């Protein structure tokens, strides 16, 4: 049997006492037993947990191991074995305990269209070994293979079926830099639209055909991510918080599954979010979600506001802002360029900061960055490199570096910090790098 661990390993959803370990075996048709190990060291001399999981064809031979009883804020190493073959080893890290004041080091990535370029940025992200990695959506794109691309994605057709989505994830995971980023740190991913279909909202047109497609896409997403919960009845519970001591409350949002004409989040998710924003004792309230949050007026011919972003739901946005007075941070993506700015309420009060990650590889649209900055005084930074966010939240401040590469159409680009910003809880200030 050839090595079945070609899609790599991953971990995610860190809690103070546990993580989820993931792998998916390839080349099998029957159920298979998979042994797993967790060690304190990367040579697996001190194995502290182990067990056997069952890889089932119905779940594409994916394995999601819920490891419990670990120490808080601690690095661990893990690996799998099946049929005499060993997986690569991964490194993970638990969250700190509920009273911890330890800083948290995170990275955030998004928008990685395979045909548009190499995942060099992920290699650099992996080298940073952050405490946690957030993915802000567009992990795959469902589109058919284009006539010309930097590289060839599989399958050739637009993905609409379970088999199609599975093959698309496998194609993306053929990239060693993406596998390295998963093996380097635990992930907390959220999805945007392209994990299913361009610009879909909620239940789409409500047809059985669309709901079957959405259910297939959600299942394939689960099968390739280290998530704590399984899809059920065609849905998947994605909104959740991951709390790092008293320092950062990361609220991972689902801006697609419950979206409707007058709501980005749906009533239940909004109520959950508003309640936590208002009551959390944690210093930083961090929204982990795909879409541009603050107002962005684009000069020129109408429409000047992009209705697909939060500018399409200003009332719901205002209700979220009414729940905070400061210390709000929004991490977002989607627009394939980097932005940073202040979050200002309708009454003119600055309550936080937004950092918009560019894209790992997806091509940017034509954007008049200076023109948009001039028309939006709260927006302070624009940059057009491919890259990711690298940040640290601490008791004193919240820092974000925009990390960028000069090219993705060929391998090997070095990374550099394009700009770095800090906030003490209201607006942002650029710091020298
Ligand atoms: Fe995208």
Short mmCIF file of C-alpha atoms and ligand atoms in Angstrom, two decimals:
data_model
loop_
_atom_site.label_atom_id
_atom_site.label_comp_id
_atom_site.label_asym_id
_atom_site.label_seq_id
_atom_site.Cartn_x
_atom_site.Cartn_y
_atom_site.Cartn_z
CA UNK A 1 0.00 0.00 0.00
CA UNK A 2 1.42 3.45 -0.87
CA UNK A 3 1.57 6.02 1.93
CA UNK A 4 -2.05 7.17 2.44
CA UNK A 5 -1.14 10.46 4.15
CA UNK A 6 -0.63 12.47 0.95
CA UNK A 7 -3.03 15.21 2.09
CA UNK A 8 -0.99 15.91 5.21
CA UNK A 9 -2.06 16.45 8.79
CA UNK A 10 -3.75 19.29 10.63
CA UNK A 11 -4.96 20.39 14.02
CA UNK A 12 -7.48 22.97 15.10
CA UNK A 13 -10.11 24.41 17.41
CA UNK A 14 -7.72 24.79 20.36
CA UNK A 15 -9.13 24.87 23.90
CA UNK A 16 -7.09 25.15 27.12
CA UNK A 17 -7.23 21.36 27.53
CA UNK A 18 -7.52 19.98 24.03
CA UNK A 19 -7.38 20.20 20.25
CA UNK A 20 -8.76 18.37 17.24
CA UNK A 21 -6.29 16.32 15.20
CA UNK A 22 -7.07 15.72 11.54
CA UNK A 23 -5.92 13.66 8.63
CA UNK A 24 -7.54 12.09 5.59
CA UNK A 25 -6.32 8.87 4.04
CA UNK A 26 -6.16 8.53 0.28
CA UNK A 27 -6.13 5.45 -1.95
CA UNK A 28 -8.49 3.39 0.26
CA UNK A 29 -11.96 2.05 -0.43
CA UNK A 30 -12.71 0.16 2.82
CA UNK A 31 -12.82 1.47 6.40
CA UNK A 32 -9.39 1.57 8.01
CA UNK A 33 -7.97 1.89 11.51
CA UNK A 34 -5.69 4.85 12.08
CA UNK A 35 -3.45 5.01 15.12
CA UNK A 36 -2.68 8.47 16.50
CA UNK A 37 -0.11 9.72 18.98
CA UNK A 38 0.41 12.98 20.86
CA UNK A 39 3.86 13.68 22.30
CA UNK A 40 5.56 16.44 24.25
CA UNK A 41 8.55 16.37 21.89
CA UNK A 42 8.95 16.30 18.13
CA UNK A 43 10.86 12.99 18.28
CA UNK A 44 7.91 11.29 20.02
CA UNK A 45 10.09 10.10 22.89
CA UNK A 46 7.45 11.26 25.41
CA UNK A 47 4.10 10.12 24.04
CA UNK A 48 1.37 11.25 26.44
CA UNK A 49 -1.81 10.25 24.56
CA UNK A 50 -2.58 7.68 21.89
CA UNK A 51 -5.48 5.81 20.41
CA UNK A 52 -7.15 4.39 17.34
CA UNK A 53 -9.66 6.14 15.10
CA UNK A 54 -11.71 4.63 12.29
CA UNK A 55 -11.49 6.21 8.83
CA UNK A 56 -14.81 5.67 7.04
CA UNK A 57 -15.51 5.90 3.30
CA UNK A 58 -18.71 7.87 4.08
CA UNK A 59 -16.50 10.67 5.42
CA UNK A 60 -13.87 10.34 2.69
CA UNK A 61 -11.57 8.50 5.14
CA UNK A 62 -11.12 11.69 7.12
CA UNK A 63 -10.25 11.38 10.81
CA UNK A 64 -11.12 13.95 13.49
CA UNK A 65 -9.60 13.02 16.85
CA UNK A 66 -10.79 14.97 19.89
CA UNK A 67 -7.80 15.04 22.26
CA UNK A 68 -8.55 16.07 25.84
CA UNK A 69 -6.68 16.37 29.12
CA UNK A 70 -3.80 18.43 27.74
CA UNK A 71 -2.01 21.26 29.56
CA UNK A 72 -2.91 24.84 28.70
CA UNK A 73 -0.68 27.05 26.51
CA UNK A 74 1.56 24.11 25.63
CA UNK A 75 3.12 22.86 22.40
CA UNK A 76 2.41 19.26 21.41
CA UNK A 77 3.38 17.08 18.46
CA UNK A 78 1.18 14.49 16.76
CA UNK A 79 1.24 11.89 14.00
CA UNK A 80 -0.81 9.04 12.55
CA UNK A 81 -0.03 5.51 11.43
CA UNK A 82 -2.03 3.16 9.22
CA UNK A 83 -1.12 -0.09 7.48
CA UNK A 84 2.52 0.28 8.48
CA UNK A 85 2.74 3.78 6.98
CA UNK A 86 3.53 6.85 9.06
CA UNK A 87 2.15 10.37 8.50
CA UNK A 88 4.21 13.52 8.67
CA UNK A 89 4.31 14.98 12.20
CA UNK A 90 2.41 18.13 13.11
CA UNK A 91 2.90 20.70 15.84
CA UNK A 92 -0.07 22.09 17.70
CA UNK A 93 -0.69 24.26 20.73
CA UNK A 94 -3.44 24.49 23.31
CA UNK A 95 -5.05 27.79 24.29
CA UNK A 96 -4.11 29.34 27.65
CA UNK A 97 -6.35 28.96 30.67
CA UNK A 98 -9.23 31.34 31.45
CA UNK A 99 -7.25 33.72 33.69
CA UNK A 100 -4.07 33.84 31.59
CA UNK A 101 -2.59 37.21 30.60
CA UNK A 102 -0.11 35.66 28.14
CA UNK A 103 0.03 37.40 24.76
CA UNK A 104 -1.36 35.42 21.80
CA UNK A 105 0.51 35.27 18.50
CA UNK A 106 -1.72 34.62 15.53
CA UNK A 107 -1.69 34.62 11.74
CA UNK A 108 -4.61 35.10 9.37
CA UNK A 109 -4.86 33.96 5.75
CA UNK A 110 -7.54 33.98 3.06
CA UNK A 111 -8.27 33.74 -0.66
CA UNK A 112 -6.01 31.12 -2.18
CA UNK A 113 -7.15 30.46 -5.72
CA UNK A 114 -4.93 27.60 -6.81
CA UNK A 115 -4.65 28.53 -10.48
CA UNK A 116 -3.60 32.08 -9.60
CA UNK A 117 -0.35 31.25 -7.90
CA UNK A 118 1.97 29.41 -5.57
CA UNK A 119 1.40 29.28 -1.82
CA UNK A 120 4.79 30.76 -0.93
CA UNK A 121 3.15 32.99 1.68
CA UNK A 122 2.05 29.85 3.54
CA UNK A 123 5.64 28.63 3.77
CA UNK A 124 6.57 31.86 5.54
CA UNK A 125 3.48 31.72 7.72
CA UNK A 126 4.44 28.18 8.76
CA UNK A 127 7.94 29.35 9.66
CA UNK A 128 6.43 31.82 12.17
CA UNK A 129 4.80 28.95 14.12
CA UNK A 130 2.03 31.14 15.53
CA UNK A 131 -0.12 30.03 18.46
CA UNK A 132 -3.13 29.86 16.14
CA UNK A 133 -3.97 30.43 12.45
CA UNK A 134 -7.27 31.91 11.33
CA UNK A 135 -8.53 31.27 7.84
CA UNK A 136 -10.88 34.01 6.67
CA UNK A 137 -12.53 32.24 3.75
CA UNK A 138 -12.15 31.30 0.09
CA UNK A 139 -10.06 28.28 1.03
CA UNK A 140 -11.04 26.76 -2.32
CA UNK A 141 -12.70 28.28 -5.37
CA UNK A 142 -15.45 26.30 -7.04
CA UNK A 143 -14.82 27.62 -10.58
CA UNK A 144 -14.01 25.46 -13.57
CA UNK A 145 -10.35 25.29 -14.52
CA UNK A 146 -9.46 28.39 -16.57
CA UNK A 147 -7.77 28.16 -19.97
CA UNK A 148 -4.66 29.84 -18.60
CA UNK A 149 -3.33 29.71 -15.08
CA UNK A 150 -0.11 29.63 -13.12
CA UNK A 151 -0.96 25.98 -12.41
CA UNK A 152 -3.66 23.41 -13.16
CA UNK A 153 -6.38 22.73 -10.63
CA UNK A 154 -8.41 19.51 -10.50
CA UNK A 155 -11.09 18.64 -11.35
CA UNK A 156 -11.54 20.60 -14.61
CA UNK A 157 -15.26 21.28 -14.11
CA UNK A 158 -16.93 23.64 -11.67
CA UNK A 159 -17.41 21.77 -8.39
CA UNK A 160 -21.07 21.01 -7.61
CA UNK A 161 -21.02 17.46 -6.20
CA UNK A 162 -19.48 15.77 -3.17
CA UNK A 163 -16.98 13.97 -5.40
CA UNK A 164 -16.13 17.25 -7.12
CA UNK A 165 -15.58 19.23 -3.92
CA UNK A 166 -13.51 16.39 -2.42
CA UNK A 167 -11.28 16.31 -5.48
CA UNK A 168 -10.91 20.10 -5.38
CA UNK A 169 -9.75 20.06 -1.74
CA UNK A 170 -7.33 17.24 -2.56
CA UNK A 171 -5.94 19.31 -5.43
CA UNK A 172 -5.38 22.31 -3.14
CA UNK A 173 -3.74 20.11 -0.49
CA UNK A 174 -1.29 18.79 -3.07
CA UNK A 175 0.61 22.01 -2.34
CA UNK A 176 3.39 21.33 0.21
CA UNK A 177 3.38 24.90 1.54
CA UNK A 178 -0.32 24.68 2.40
CA UNK A 179 0.29 21.34 4.11
CA UNK A 180 3.19 22.92 6.02
CA UNK A 181 0.95 25.72 7.29
CA UNK A 182 -1.56 23.17 8.60
CA UNK A 183 1.20 21.11 10.24
CA UNK A 184 2.74 24.18 11.90
CA UNK A 185 -0.11 25.39 14.14
CA UNK A 186 -3.75 24.80 15.05
CA UNK A 187 -6.27 26.45 12.74
CA UNK A 188 -9.62 28.10 13.34
CA UNK A 189 -11.19 28.51 9.90
CA UNK A 190 -14.30 30.33 8.72
CA UNK A 191 -15.74 30.04 5.25
CA UNK A 192 -16.88 32.62 2.70
CA UNK A 193 -18.80 31.99 -0.53
CA UNK A 194 -16.37 30.11 -2.80
CA UNK A 195 -16.30 27.05 -0.57
CA UNK A 196 -19.79 26.55 -2.04
CA UNK A 197 -20.64 28.95 -4.88
CA UNK A 198 -19.87 32.53 -5.87
CA UNK A 199 -21.92 35.02 -3.82
CA UNK A 200 -24.47 32.53 -2.48
CA UNK A 201 -26.67 33.61 0.41
CA UNK A 202 -28.23 31.23 2.93
CA UNK A 203 -30.37 28.63 1.20
CA UNK A 204 -29.77 30.18 -2.23
CA UNK A 205 -32.82 29.88 -4.47
CA UNK A 206 -34.25 27.31 -2.03
CA UNK A 207 -34.23 24.56 -4.65
CA UNK A 208 -33.37 20.97 -3.77
CA UNK A 209 -30.63 21.20 -6.32
CA UNK A 210 -28.91 24.10 -4.54
CA UNK A 211 -29.43 22.63 -1.06
CA UNK A 212 -27.89 19.33 -2.20
CA UNK A 213 -24.94 21.23 -3.59
CA UNK A 214 -24.53 23.25 -0.39
CA UNK A 215 -24.73 20.11 1.75
CA UNK A 216 -22.06 18.43 -0.41
CA UNK A 217 -19.81 21.49 -0.11
CA UNK A 218 -20.26 21.69 3.67
CA UNK A 219 -19.52 17.98 4.04
CA UNK A 220 -16.34 18.25 1.96
CA UNK A 221 -15.30 21.31 3.98
CA UNK A 222 -15.71 19.33 7.20
CA UNK A 223 -13.84 16.36 5.74
CA UNK A 224 -10.80 18.56 5.08
CA UNK A 225 -10.74 20.76 8.18
CA UNK A 226 -9.90 20.01 11.83
CA UNK A 227 -13.38 20.97 13.08
CA UNK A 228 -15.06 19.97 16.35
CA UNK A 229 -18.55 19.47 14.90
CA UNK A 230 -19.93 17.44 12.01
CA UNK A 231 -22.43 18.64 9.44
CA UNK A 232 -26.05 17.75 10.27
CA UNK A 233 -29.20 17.96 8.18
CA UNK A 234 -27.37 19.81 5.42
CA UNK A 235 -26.01 22.48 7.78
CA UNK A 236 -22.79 22.95 9.76
CA UNK A 237 -22.43 24.91 13.01
CA UNK A 238 -19.59 27.31 12.22
CA UNK A 239 -20.02 30.38 14.42
CA UNK A 240 -18.16 29.95 17.70
CA UNK A 241 -15.64 31.65 19.93
CA UNK A 242 -12.11 30.66 20.79
CA UNK A 243 -10.96 32.46 23.91
CA UNK A 244 -7.32 33.07 24.84
CA UNK A 245 -7.23 33.84 28.57
CA UNK A 246 -8.37 37.35 29.43
CA UNK A 247 -6.53 38.68 26.36
CA UNK A 248 -8.48 37.80 23.22
CA UNK A 249 -11.98 36.57 22.50
CA UNK A 250 -11.90 35.43 18.88
CA UNK A 251 -15.45 35.34 17.51
CA UNK A 252 -15.50 33.24 14.34
CA UNK A 253 -18.50 34.25 12.24
CA UNK A 254 -20.54 32.57 9.52
CA UNK A 255 -21.56 35.23 6.99
CA UNK A 256 -23.09 32.78 4.49
CA UNK A 257 -25.21 29.99 5.95
CA UNK A 258 -27.80 32.21 7.68
CA UNK A 259 -27.65 35.20 5.37
CA UNK A 260 -30.87 36.70 4.10
CA UNK A 261 -32.06 39.89 2.41
CA UNK A 262 -31.87 41.91 5.66
CA UNK A 263 -29.27 40.00 7.64
CA UNK A 264 -25.65 38.96 7.30
CA UNK A 265 -25.67 36.64 10.32
CA UNK A 266 -29.25 35.57 10.98
CA UNK A 267 -31.08 36.33 14.22
CA UNK A 268 -29.59 33.57 16.40
CA UNK A 269 -25.98 34.31 15.47
CA UNK A 270 -26.50 38.06 15.92
CA UNK A 271 -28.02 37.55 19.39
CA UNK A 272 -25.12 35.28 20.39
CA UNK A 273 -22.55 37.78 19.10
CA UNK A 274 -24.14 40.89 20.62
CA UNK A 275 -24.49 39.18 24.01
CA UNK A 276 -20.83 38.15 24.04
CA UNK A 277 -19.57 41.51 22.73
CA UNK A 278 -21.44 43.31 25.50
CA UNK A 279 -20.54 40.96 28.36
CA UNK A 280 -17.10 39.50 27.67
CA UNK A 281 -14.53 40.18 30.37
CA UNK A 282 -11.76 39.66 27.81
CA UNK A 283 -9.67 42.61 26.62
CA UNK A 284 -9.88 42.19 22.82
CA UNK A 285 -13.13 41.34 21.02
CA UNK A 286 -11.93 40.04 17.68
CA UNK A 287 -14.31 39.31 14.84
CA UNK A 288 -12.82 36.59 12.63
CA UNK A 289 -14.80 36.78 9.40
CA UNK A 290 -14.36 37.29 5.66
CA UNK A 291 -16.06 40.55 4.67
CA UNK A 292 -14.94 44.21 4.67
CA UNK A 293 -16.57 45.57 7.81
CA UNK A 294 -16.19 49.35 7.89
CA UNK A 295 -17.77 51.68 5.38
CA UNK A 296 -15.85 51.83 2.10
CA UNK A 297 -17.06 54.47 -0.34
CA UNK A 298 -15.60 53.90 -3.79
CA UNK A 299 -15.54 57.17 -5.80
CA UNK A 300 -16.78 57.09 -9.38
CA UNK A 301 -19.90 55.68 -10.98
CA UNK A 302 -22.52 54.03 -8.75
CA UNK A 303 -22.77 51.73 -6.94
CA UNK A 304 -20.26 53.36 -4.59
CA UNK A 305 -20.86 50.93 -1.74
CA UNK A 306 -20.32 47.21 -2.15
CA UNK A 307 -23.56 45.56 -1.08
CA UNK A 308 -21.90 42.13 -0.80
CA UNK A 309 -19.83 43.41 2.14
CA UNK A 310 -21.05 44.83 5.46
CA UNK A 311 -21.97 48.01 3.58
CA UNK A 312 -24.97 45.95 2.46
CA UNK A 313 -26.09 45.45 6.09
CA UNK A 314 -25.52 48.81 7.82
CA UNK A 315 -28.32 48.30 10.39
CA UNK A 316 -26.94 45.00 11.60
CA UNK A 317 -23.43 46.47 11.66
CA UNK A 318 -24.70 49.36 13.78
CA UNK A 319 -26.28 46.94 16.25
CA UNK A 320 -22.94 45.15 16.67
CA UNK A 321 -21.12 48.45 17.18
CA UNK A 322 -23.69 49.53 19.79
CA UNK A 323 -22.56 46.55 21.91
CA UNK A 324 -18.97 47.78 22.30
CA UNK A 325 -17.31 51.00 23.46
CA UNK A 326 -13.71 50.11 22.53
CA UNK A 327 -11.28 47.20 22.00
CA UNK A 328 -13.06 45.84 18.95
CA UNK A 329 -10.80 44.33 16.28
CA UNK A 330 -12.09 42.98 12.98
CA UNK A 331 -10.03 40.64 10.83
CA UNK A 332 -11.32 40.31 7.29
CA UNK A 333 -10.36 39.41 3.72
CA UNK A 334 -12.33 38.88 0.50
CA UNK A 335 -11.16 41.92 -1.49
CA UNK A 336 -7.70 40.58 -2.49
CA UNK A 337 -5.92 43.73 -1.36
CA UNK A 338 -4.71 44.75 2.10
CA UNK A 339 -6.39 47.54 4.05
CA UNK A 340 -6.32 48.90 7.59
CA UNK A 341 -8.48 51.46 9.29
CA UNK A 342 -10.37 52.71 12.29
CA UNK A 343 -13.84 51.47 13.15
CA UNK A 344 -16.02 54.51 13.76
CA UNK A 345 -19.65 54.48 14.90
CA UNK A 346 -22.40 56.54 13.30
CA UNK A 347 -21.97 58.98 16.20
CA UNK A 348 -18.32 59.47 15.25
CA UNK A 349 -16.77 57.46 18.09
CA UNK A 350 -13.76 55.28 17.25
CA UNK A 351 -14.33 51.91 18.92
CA UNK A 352 -11.76 49.71 17.25
CA UNK A 353 -9.67 48.74 14.26
CA UNK A 354 -10.05 46.65 11.14
CA UNK A 355 -7.27 44.74 9.39
CA UNK A 356 -8.08 43.35 5.95
CA UNK A 357 -5.78 40.59 4.76
CA UNK A 358 -4.91 40.63 1.05
CA UNK A 359 -4.84 37.11 -0.45
CA UNK A 360 -2.48 34.16 -0.33
CA UNK A 361 -2.62 33.81 -4.13
CA UNK A 362 -5.89 35.15 -5.61
CA UNK A 363 -5.53 37.91 -8.19
CA UNK A 364 -6.55 41.40 -7.05
CA UNK A 365 -9.19 43.45 -8.86
CA UNK A 366 -8.27 46.82 -10.35
CA UNK A 367 -8.54 49.11 -7.31
CA UNK A 368 -7.82 52.83 -6.98
CA UNK A 369 -6.30 52.51 -3.51
CA UNK A 370 -5.27 56.17 -3.07
CA UNK A 371 -8.66 57.33 -4.36
CA UNK A 372 -10.55 55.14 -1.90
CA UNK A 373 -8.28 56.21 0.97
CA UNK A 374 -8.91 59.88 0.13
CA UNK A 375 -12.69 59.33 0.15
CA UNK A 376 -12.66 57.43 3.48
CA UNK A 377 -10.68 59.23 6.20
CA UNK A 378 -11.07 56.28 8.63
CA UNK A 379 -9.24 54.01 6.17
CA UNK A 380 -5.51 54.50 6.64
CA UNK A 381 -3.67 51.90 4.61
CA UNK A 382 -3.87 50.16 1.25
CA UNK A 383 -1.44 47.68 -0.28
CA UNK A 384 -1.63 45.39 -3.32
CA UNK A 385 0.85 42.61 -2.45
CA UNK A 386 -0.20 38.97 -1.91
CA UNK A 387 0.33 37.94 1.72
CA UNK A 388 -1.13 37.36 5.17
CA UNK A 389 -1.56 38.99 8.58
CA UNK A 390 0.76 38.30 11.50
CA UNK A 391 -0.37 39.68 14.85
CA UNK A 392 0.04 39.73 18.60
CA UNK A 393 -2.67 40.53 21.12
CA UNK A 394 -1.45 41.42 24.60
CA UNK A 395 -2.71 43.12 27.74
CA UNK A 396 -1.29 46.43 26.53
CA UNK A 397 -1.95 46.52 22.78
CA UNK A 398 -2.92 44.70 19.61
CA UNK A 399 -0.34 44.63 16.82
CA UNK A 400 -0.75 43.52 13.23
CA UNK A 401 1.96 43.22 10.60
CA UNK A 402 1.04 42.97 6.92
CA UNK A 403 3.38 40.31 5.54
CA UNK A 404 3.82 40.27 1.77
CA UNK A 405 5.53 38.49 -1.11
CA UNK A 406 6.53 40.16 -4.39
CA UNK A 407 5.32 37.38 -6.69
CA UNK A 408 3.21 34.21 -6.70
CA UNK A 409 3.49 33.31 -10.41
CA UNK A 410 6.71 31.46 -9.60
CA UNK A 411 8.04 29.86 -6.45
CA UNK A 412 10.52 31.14 -3.90
CA UNK A 413 9.55 34.75 -3.15
CA UNK A 414 10.96 36.01 0.15
CA UNK A 415 8.57 37.60 2.62
CA UNK A 416 8.78 41.00 4.27
CA UNK A 417 6.74 43.18 6.55
CA UNK A 418 5.03 45.78 4.37
CA UNK A 419 3.63 47.77 7.27
CA UNK A 420 2.81 47.30 10.92
CA UNK A 421 0.06 48.87 13.01
CA UNK A 422 -0.78 48.98 16.68
CA UNK A 423 -3.96 49.85 18.53
CA UNK A 424 -4.58 50.39 22.22
CA UNK A 425 -8.29 49.82 21.76
CA UNK A 426 -9.61 52.64 19.60
CA UNK A 427 -7.84 53.78 16.44
CA UNK A 428 -4.71 52.45 14.75
CA UNK A 429 -1.22 53.93 14.65
CA UNK A 430 1.46 52.89 12.18
CA UNK A 431 4.72 51.75 13.73
CA UNK A 432 8.12 51.71 12.06
CA UNK A 433 9.41 48.32 10.91
FE1 LIG B 1 -11.46 35.52 -2.56
#
